[in-house]
Every structure is written in structure tokens, then in C-alpha cells.
Amino acid sequence: MKWNGWSSIRIKNKYKIFDILIIAYDFGLDELIEICEQRILEIVDVNNVCRYLDRFVEIYQKIQTKNGPNCIIDQCMEFINENAYECVKTYVFFF
């Protein structure tokens, strides 16, 4: 089996990607961090963006480094800003 890089990894459970992201941050695996963040942003919608933002803030607090998920937090906030009306109507927004 030939190594094709991190981009060849397929994750069946989309919520496990956050666990992989934490490990990538812990070990400083920048390429894997970028891929995980890109994959998460591909599946962000008004129904899950608040949950994902909460998870990214939790990750940021857990790793306590300046290399944390600042950029993706900003992207989630921007998405919420652009879709505020739809986001506040979701169940997740209130919990």
C-alpha cells in the first residue's frame, strides 16, 4: 500500500473528524489540520454551524495554543453572520 498523504483518509463518521482534529493539533500535523478543517467546512450548514462552532471553541480551550482553530472559528462566525436569520431558527441555536 502506497502512502498518498492525509487527503486519502476517508472518515465515515463525520463527528469523529473533531477527534482527529484534536490529535492533529496535539502533534502539530498542519496538513491534517487543514484537511480536517476543509472537510468540516464542506458540511457546514445552518443546522450544524452552531454545534460546530461550539466544538471548535472547546477544542481551542483544550489545546491552549496560538496555533488553534482561530481561522475556522472566524469562518463559522462569518457563516452565522451571513445566515443569521436561518441559524437562529434552528433547534441547536438555543441549546
Short mmCIF file of N, CA, C and O in Angstrom, two decimals:
data_model
loop_
_atom_site.label_atom_id
_atom_site.label_comp_id
_atom_site.label_asym_id
_atom_site.label_seq_id
_atom_site.Cartn_x
_atom_site.Cartn_y
_atom_site.Cartn_z
N MET A 1 0.84 -1.18 0.00
CA MET A 1 0.00 0.00 0.00
C MET A 1 0.89 1.24 0.00
O MET A 1 1.78 1.38 0.81
N LYS A 2 0.61 2.14 -0.90
CA LYS A 2 1.41 3.36 -1.03
C LYS A 2 0.74 4.50 -0.28
O LYS A 2 -0.46 4.68 -0.34
N TRP A 3 1.55 5.29 0.45
CA TRP A 3 1.06 6.44 1.19
C TRP A 3 0.73 7.57 0.22
O TRP A 3 1.56 8.02 -0.55
N ASN A 4 -0.50 8.01 0.22
CA ASN A 4 -0.93 9.08 -0.67
C ASN A 4 -1.13 10.40 0.07
O ASN A 4 -1.72 11.32 -0.45
N GLY A 5 -0.68 10.46 1.29
CA GLY A 5 -0.87 11.67 2.08
C GLY A 5 -2.17 11.65 2.85
O GLY A 5 -2.97 10.74 2.74
N TRP A 6 -2.35 12.67 3.66
CA TRP A 6 -3.52 12.75 4.53
C TRP A 6 -4.82 12.85 3.74
O TRP A 6 -5.86 12.44 4.22
N SER A 7 -4.78 13.42 2.57
CA SER A 7 -6.02 13.65 1.83
C SER A 7 -6.69 12.35 1.39
O SER A 7 -7.84 12.35 1.00
N SER A 8 -5.97 11.23 1.46
CA SER A 8 -6.57 9.96 1.08
C SER A 8 -7.39 9.33 2.21
O SER A 8 -8.05 8.33 2.01
N ILE A 9 -7.37 9.94 3.40
CA ILE A 9 -8.11 9.41 4.54
C ILE A 9 -9.60 9.68 4.36
O ILE A 9 -10.00 10.79 4.05
N ARG A 10 -10.40 8.67 4.56
CA ARG A 10 -11.85 8.81 4.50
C ARG A 10 -12.41 8.53 5.89
O ARG A 10 -12.07 7.54 6.51
N ILE A 11 -13.27 9.40 6.35
CA ILE A 11 -13.86 9.27 7.67
C ILE A 11 -15.36 9.03 7.50
O ILE A 11 -16.06 9.86 6.94
N LYS A 12 -15.82 7.88 7.98
CA LYS A 12 -17.23 7.52 7.81
C LYS A 12 -18.13 8.32 8.75
O LYS A 12 -19.19 8.77 8.37
N ASN A 13 -17.72 8.49 9.99
CA ASN A 13 -18.50 9.23 10.97
C ASN A 13 -18.02 10.67 10.98
O ASN A 13 -16.92 10.95 11.44
N LYS A 14 -18.85 11.58 10.49
CA LYS A 14 -18.41 12.97 10.33
C LYS A 14 -18.10 13.64 11.66
O LYS A 14 -17.39 14.63 11.70
N TYR A 15 -18.59 13.12 12.78
CA TYR A 15 -18.30 13.71 14.08
C TYR A 15 -16.95 13.28 14.62
O TYR A 15 -16.38 13.94 15.47
N LYS A 16 -16.40 12.17 14.14
CA LYS A 16 -15.08 11.71 14.55
C LYS A 16 -13.98 12.63 14.04
O LYS A 16 -12.87 12.63 14.56
N ILE A 17 -14.29 13.42 13.05
CA ILE A 17 -13.28 14.31 12.48
C ILE A 17 -12.78 15.31 13.53
O ILE A 17 -11.64 15.73 13.50
N PHE A 18 -13.62 15.65 14.49
CA PHE A 18 -13.20 16.56 15.56
C PHE A 18 -12.15 15.90 16.45
O PHE A 18 -11.21 16.55 16.89
N ASP A 19 -12.31 14.61 16.71
CA ASP A 19 -11.30 13.88 17.50
C ASP A 19 -9.97 13.83 16.75
O ASP A 19 -8.91 14.01 17.34
N ILE A 20 -10.06 13.60 15.47
CA ILE A 20 -8.84 13.57 14.65
C ILE A 20 -8.20 14.96 14.62
O ILE A 20 -6.98 15.09 14.70
N LEU A 21 -9.02 15.98 14.56
CA LEU A 21 -8.51 17.35 14.55
C LEU A 21 -7.77 17.67 15.84
O LEU A 21 -6.69 18.28 15.82
N ILE A 22 -8.29 17.25 16.97
CA ILE A 22 -7.61 17.47 18.25
C ILE A 22 -6.25 16.79 18.25
O ILE A 22 -5.24 17.38 18.67
N ILE A 23 -6.18 15.57 17.77
CA ILE A 23 -4.91 14.84 17.70
C ILE A 23 -3.95 15.55 16.76
O ILE A 23 -2.77 15.70 17.06
N ALA A 24 -4.46 16.02 15.64
CA ALA A 24 -3.61 16.74 14.68
C ALA A 24 -3.04 18.00 15.32
O ALA A 24 -1.85 18.32 15.13
N TYR A 25 -3.85 18.72 16.09
CA TYR A 25 -3.34 19.91 16.79
C TYR A 25 -2.29 19.50 17.82
O TYR A 25 -1.25 20.16 17.95
N ASP A 26 -2.56 18.43 18.56
CA ASP A 26 -1.62 17.97 19.59
C ASP A 26 -0.25 17.66 19.02
O ASP A 26 0.78 17.93 19.63
N PHE A 27 -0.23 17.07 17.83
CA PHE A 27 1.04 16.66 17.23
C PHE A 27 1.56 17.64 16.18
O PHE A 27 2.58 17.39 15.55
N GLY A 28 0.85 18.73 15.99
CA GLY A 28 1.31 19.74 15.04
C GLY A 28 1.29 19.28 13.59
O GLY A 28 2.17 19.66 12.81
N LEU A 29 0.31 18.47 13.24
CA LEU A 29 0.20 17.94 11.88
C LEU A 29 -0.60 18.92 11.02
O LEU A 29 -1.80 18.77 10.80
N ASP A 30 0.09 19.94 10.55
CA ASP A 30 -0.56 21.05 9.85
C ASP A 30 -1.35 20.62 8.63
O ASP A 30 -2.45 21.14 8.38
N GLU A 31 -0.83 19.70 7.86
CA GLU A 31 -1.53 19.25 6.66
C GLU A 31 -2.84 18.55 7.03
O GLU A 31 -3.88 18.78 6.41
N LEU A 32 -2.80 17.72 8.07
CA LEU A 32 -4.00 17.03 8.52
C LEU A 32 -5.00 18.02 9.12
O LEU A 32 -6.21 17.90 8.89
N ILE A 33 -4.52 19.02 9.83
CA ILE A 33 -5.39 20.07 10.38
C ILE A 33 -6.14 20.76 9.25
O ILE A 33 -7.36 20.92 9.31
N GLU A 34 -5.42 21.14 8.23
CA GLU A 34 -6.03 21.83 7.09
C GLU A 34 -7.08 20.97 6.41
O GLU A 34 -8.17 21.44 6.07
N ILE A 35 -6.78 19.70 6.23
CA ILE A 35 -7.73 18.79 5.57
C ILE A 35 -8.98 18.60 6.43
O ILE A 35 -10.10 18.65 5.91
N CYS A 36 -8.80 18.40 7.73
CA CYS A 36 -9.95 18.24 8.63
C CYS A 36 -10.83 19.48 8.60
O CYS A 36 -12.05 19.39 8.49
N GLU A 37 -10.20 20.65 8.70
CA GLU A 37 -10.97 21.89 8.69
C GLU A 37 -11.70 22.07 7.37
O GLU A 37 -12.87 22.48 7.36
N GLN A 38 -11.06 21.75 6.26
CA GLN A 38 -11.72 21.87 4.96
C GLN A 38 -12.91 20.93 4.86
O GLN A 38 -13.98 21.31 4.36
N ARG A 39 -12.74 19.71 5.34
CA ARG A 39 -13.84 18.73 5.28
C ARG A 39 -15.01 19.19 6.13
O ARG A 39 -16.17 19.04 5.75
N ILE A 40 -14.70 19.75 7.31
CA ILE A 40 -15.77 20.24 8.18
C ILE A 40 -16.51 21.39 7.51
O ILE A 40 -17.74 21.44 7.52
N LEU A 41 -15.76 22.31 6.92
CA LEU A 41 -16.40 23.45 6.26
C LEU A 41 -17.25 23.02 5.07
O LEU A 41 -18.22 23.70 4.72
N GLU A 42 -16.93 21.89 4.47
CA GLU A 42 -17.73 21.38 3.35
C GLU A 42 -19.12 20.93 3.80
O GLU A 42 -20.06 20.94 3.00
N ILE A 43 -19.25 20.53 5.06
CA ILE A 43 -20.53 20.01 5.54
C ILE A 43 -21.26 20.98 6.47
O ILE A 43 -22.31 20.65 7.00
N VAL A 44 -20.72 22.18 6.64
CA VAL A 44 -21.38 23.18 7.49
C VAL A 44 -22.66 23.67 6.81
O VAL A 44 -22.67 23.95 5.62
N ASP A 45 -23.71 23.73 7.60
CA ASP A 45 -24.95 24.33 7.14
C ASP A 45 -25.63 25.02 8.33
O ASP A 45 -25.11 24.99 9.44
N VAL A 46 -26.78 25.62 8.10
CA VAL A 46 -27.43 26.37 9.18
C VAL A 46 -27.85 25.48 10.34
O VAL A 46 -27.99 25.94 11.46
N ASN A 47 -28.03 24.19 10.09
CA ASN A 47 -28.46 23.27 11.15
C ASN A 47 -27.33 22.78 12.05
O ASN A 47 -27.59 22.29 13.14
N ASN A 48 -26.07 22.91 11.60
CA ASN A 48 -24.98 22.37 12.42
C ASN A 48 -23.89 23.39 12.73
O ASN A 48 -23.01 23.10 13.53
N VAL A 49 -23.92 24.57 12.15
CA VAL A 49 -22.82 25.51 12.33
C VAL A 49 -22.66 25.94 13.80
O VAL A 49 -21.54 26.08 14.27
N CYS A 50 -23.75 26.11 14.52
CA CYS A 50 -23.63 26.50 15.94
C CYS A 50 -23.00 25.38 16.76
O CYS A 50 -22.17 25.63 17.63
N ARG A 51 -23.37 24.15 16.47
CA ARG A 51 -22.77 23.00 17.16
C ARG A 51 -21.29 22.90 16.83
O ARG A 51 -20.46 22.67 17.71
N TYR A 52 -20.94 23.09 15.58
CA TYR A 52 -19.53 23.03 15.17
C TYR A 52 -18.72 24.16 15.78
O TYR A 52 -17.60 23.96 16.24
N LEU A 53 -19.30 25.36 15.82
CA LEU A 53 -18.61 26.49 16.43
C LEU A 53 -18.34 26.20 17.90
O LEU A 53 -17.23 26.44 18.39
N ASP A 54 -19.32 25.66 18.59
CA ASP A 54 -19.14 25.30 20.00
C ASP A 54 -18.02 24.28 20.16
O ASP A 54 -17.19 24.38 21.06
N ARG A 55 -17.97 23.32 19.28
CA ARG A 55 -16.93 22.28 19.32
C ARG A 55 -15.55 22.89 19.06
O ARG A 55 -14.57 22.53 19.72
N PHE A 56 -15.45 23.82 18.11
CA PHE A 56 -14.16 24.46 17.83
C PHE A 56 -13.68 25.30 19.01
O PHE A 56 -12.49 25.31 19.33
N VAL A 57 -14.60 25.98 19.67
CA VAL A 57 -14.22 26.77 20.86
C VAL A 57 -13.74 25.82 21.95
O VAL A 57 -12.75 26.10 22.63
N GLU A 58 -14.41 24.69 22.10
CA GLU A 58 -13.99 23.68 23.08
C GLU A 58 -12.59 23.16 22.75
O GLU A 58 -11.75 23.01 23.64
N ILE A 59 -12.33 22.90 21.48
CA ILE A 59 -11.01 22.44 21.05
C ILE A 59 -9.97 23.52 21.36
O ILE A 59 -8.90 23.23 21.90
N TYR A 60 -10.30 24.76 21.06
CA TYR A 60 -9.38 25.87 21.30
C TYR A 60 -9.02 25.95 22.79
O TYR A 60 -7.86 26.12 23.15
N GLN A 61 -10.02 25.82 23.65
CA GLN A 61 -9.77 25.88 25.08
C GLN A 61 -8.96 24.69 25.57
O GLN A 61 -8.15 24.81 26.48
N LYS A 62 -9.16 23.55 24.93
CA LYS A 62 -8.45 22.33 25.34
C LYS A 62 -6.98 22.39 24.95
O LYS A 62 -6.11 22.00 25.74
N ILE A 63 -6.67 22.88 23.76
CA ILE A 63 -5.27 22.84 23.31
C ILE A 63 -4.47 24.05 23.74
O ILE A 63 -3.25 23.98 23.83
N GLN A 64 -5.16 25.16 24.00
CA GLN A 64 -4.50 26.36 24.55
C GLN A 64 -3.21 26.74 23.82
O GLN A 64 -2.18 26.95 24.43
N THR A 65 -3.26 26.79 22.51
CA THR A 65 -2.10 27.24 21.74
C THR A 65 -2.52 28.32 20.77
O THR A 65 -3.69 28.42 20.41
N LYS A 66 -1.55 29.10 20.34
CA LYS A 66 -1.87 30.14 19.36
C LYS A 66 -2.11 29.56 17.97
O LYS A 66 -2.59 30.23 17.09
N ASN A 67 -1.78 28.29 17.78
CA ASN A 67 -2.00 27.62 16.50
C ASN A 67 -3.36 26.95 16.45
O ASN A 67 -3.59 26.09 15.63
N GLY A 68 -4.25 27.35 17.35
CA GLY A 68 -5.56 26.72 17.43
C GLY A 68 -6.46 27.06 16.26
O GLY A 68 -6.04 27.68 15.29
N PRO A 69 -7.71 26.67 16.38
CA PRO A 69 -8.65 26.80 15.28
C PRO A 69 -9.24 28.20 15.10
O PRO A 69 -10.41 28.37 14.82
N ASN A 70 -8.42 29.22 15.26
CA ASN A 70 -8.91 30.60 15.15
C ASN A 70 -9.55 30.87 13.79
O ASN A 70 -10.62 31.48 13.71
N CYS A 71 -8.89 30.45 12.73
CA CYS A 71 -9.37 30.73 11.38
C CYS A 71 -10.73 30.07 11.14
O CYS A 71 -11.64 30.70 10.60
N ILE A 72 -10.88 28.84 11.55
CA ILE A 72 -12.15 28.15 11.30
C ILE A 72 -13.25 28.68 12.21
O ILE A 72 -14.41 28.71 11.84
N ILE A 73 -12.89 29.14 13.40
CA ILE A 73 -13.87 29.79 14.27
C ILE A 73 -14.38 31.05 13.57
O ILE A 73 -15.58 31.30 13.53
N ASP A 74 -13.46 31.81 13.01
CA ASP A 74 -13.85 33.02 12.27
C ASP A 74 -14.75 32.68 11.09
O ASP A 74 -15.72 33.39 10.81
N GLN A 75 -14.44 31.59 10.39
CA GLN A 75 -15.25 31.20 9.24
C GLN A 75 -16.65 30.77 9.66
O GLN A 75 -17.63 31.07 8.98
N CYS A 76 -16.75 30.07 10.78
CA CYS A 76 -18.07 29.69 11.30
C CYS A 76 -18.85 30.94 11.71
O CYS A 76 -20.05 31.04 11.42
N MET A 77 -18.19 31.89 12.36
CA MET A 77 -18.85 33.13 12.76
C MET A 77 -19.33 33.91 11.53
O MET A 77 -20.43 34.45 11.53
N GLU A 78 -18.51 33.92 10.50
CA GLU A 78 -18.89 34.59 9.26
C GLU A 78 -20.12 33.92 8.63
O GLU A 78 -21.04 34.60 8.16
N PHE A 79 -20.13 32.58 8.64
CA PHE A 79 -21.26 31.84 8.10
C PHE A 79 -22.53 32.17 8.89
O PHE A 79 -23.59 32.41 8.30
N ILE A 80 -22.42 32.21 10.21
CA ILE A 80 -23.57 32.54 11.05
C ILE A 80 -24.03 33.97 10.76
O ILE A 80 -25.23 34.23 10.66
N ASN A 81 -23.08 34.86 10.62
CA ASN A 81 -23.40 36.26 10.30
C ASN A 81 -24.17 36.37 8.99
O ASN A 81 -25.16 37.10 8.89
N GLU A 82 -23.71 35.66 7.98
CA GLU A 82 -24.34 35.70 6.66
C GLU A 82 -25.70 35.00 6.62
O GLU A 82 -26.53 35.29 5.76
N ASN A 83 -25.90 34.07 7.54
CA ASN A 83 -27.13 33.27 7.56
C ASN A 83 -27.84 33.37 8.91
O ASN A 83 -28.47 32.41 9.36
N ALA A 84 -27.74 34.52 9.54
CA ALA A 84 -28.23 34.70 10.91
C ALA A 84 -29.71 34.34 11.06
O ALA A 84 -30.10 33.63 11.99
N TYR A 85 -30.52 34.82 10.15
CA TYR A 85 -31.96 34.58 10.26
C TYR A 85 -32.28 33.08 10.28
O TYR A 85 -33.08 32.62 11.09
N GLU A 86 -31.64 32.32 9.41
CA GLU A 86 -31.88 30.88 9.36
C GLU A 86 -31.27 30.16 10.56
O GLU A 86 -31.84 29.22 11.08
N CYS A 87 -30.09 30.61 11.00
CA CYS A 87 -29.40 29.95 12.12
C CYS A 87 -30.17 30.08 13.43
O CYS A 87 -30.26 29.13 14.20
N VAL A 88 -30.75 31.27 13.68
CA VAL A 88 -31.46 31.46 14.96
C VAL A 88 -32.76 30.69 15.01
O VAL A 88 -33.32 30.50 16.09
N LYS A 89 -33.25 30.21 13.90
CA LYS A 89 -34.47 29.42 13.88
C LYS A 89 -34.21 27.94 14.15
O LYS A 89 -35.17 27.18 14.31
N THR A 90 -32.96 27.53 14.22
CA THR A 90 -32.65 26.11 14.42
C THR A 90 -32.71 25.73 15.89
O THR A 90 -32.50 26.56 16.78
N TYR A 91 -32.97 24.49 16.11
CA TYR A 91 -33.02 23.94 17.47
C TYR A 91 -31.67 24.08 18.18
O TYR A 91 -31.62 24.42 19.34
N VAL A 92 -30.60 23.85 17.47
CA VAL A 92 -29.25 23.86 18.04
C VAL A 92 -28.87 25.24 18.57
O VAL A 92 -28.16 25.37 19.56
N PHE A 93 -29.37 26.29 17.95
CA PHE A 93 -29.02 27.65 18.35
C PHE A 93 -29.39 27.91 19.80
O PHE A 93 -28.69 28.62 20.53
N PHE A 94 -30.48 27.33 20.27
CA PHE A 94 -30.98 27.59 21.61
C PHE A 94 -30.38 26.67 22.66
O PHE A 94 -30.60 26.88 23.85
N PHE A 95 -29.61 25.68 22.26
CA PHE A 95 -29.04 24.74 23.24
C PHE A 95 -27.59 24.59 23.09
O PHE A 95 -26.76 24.75 22.59
#
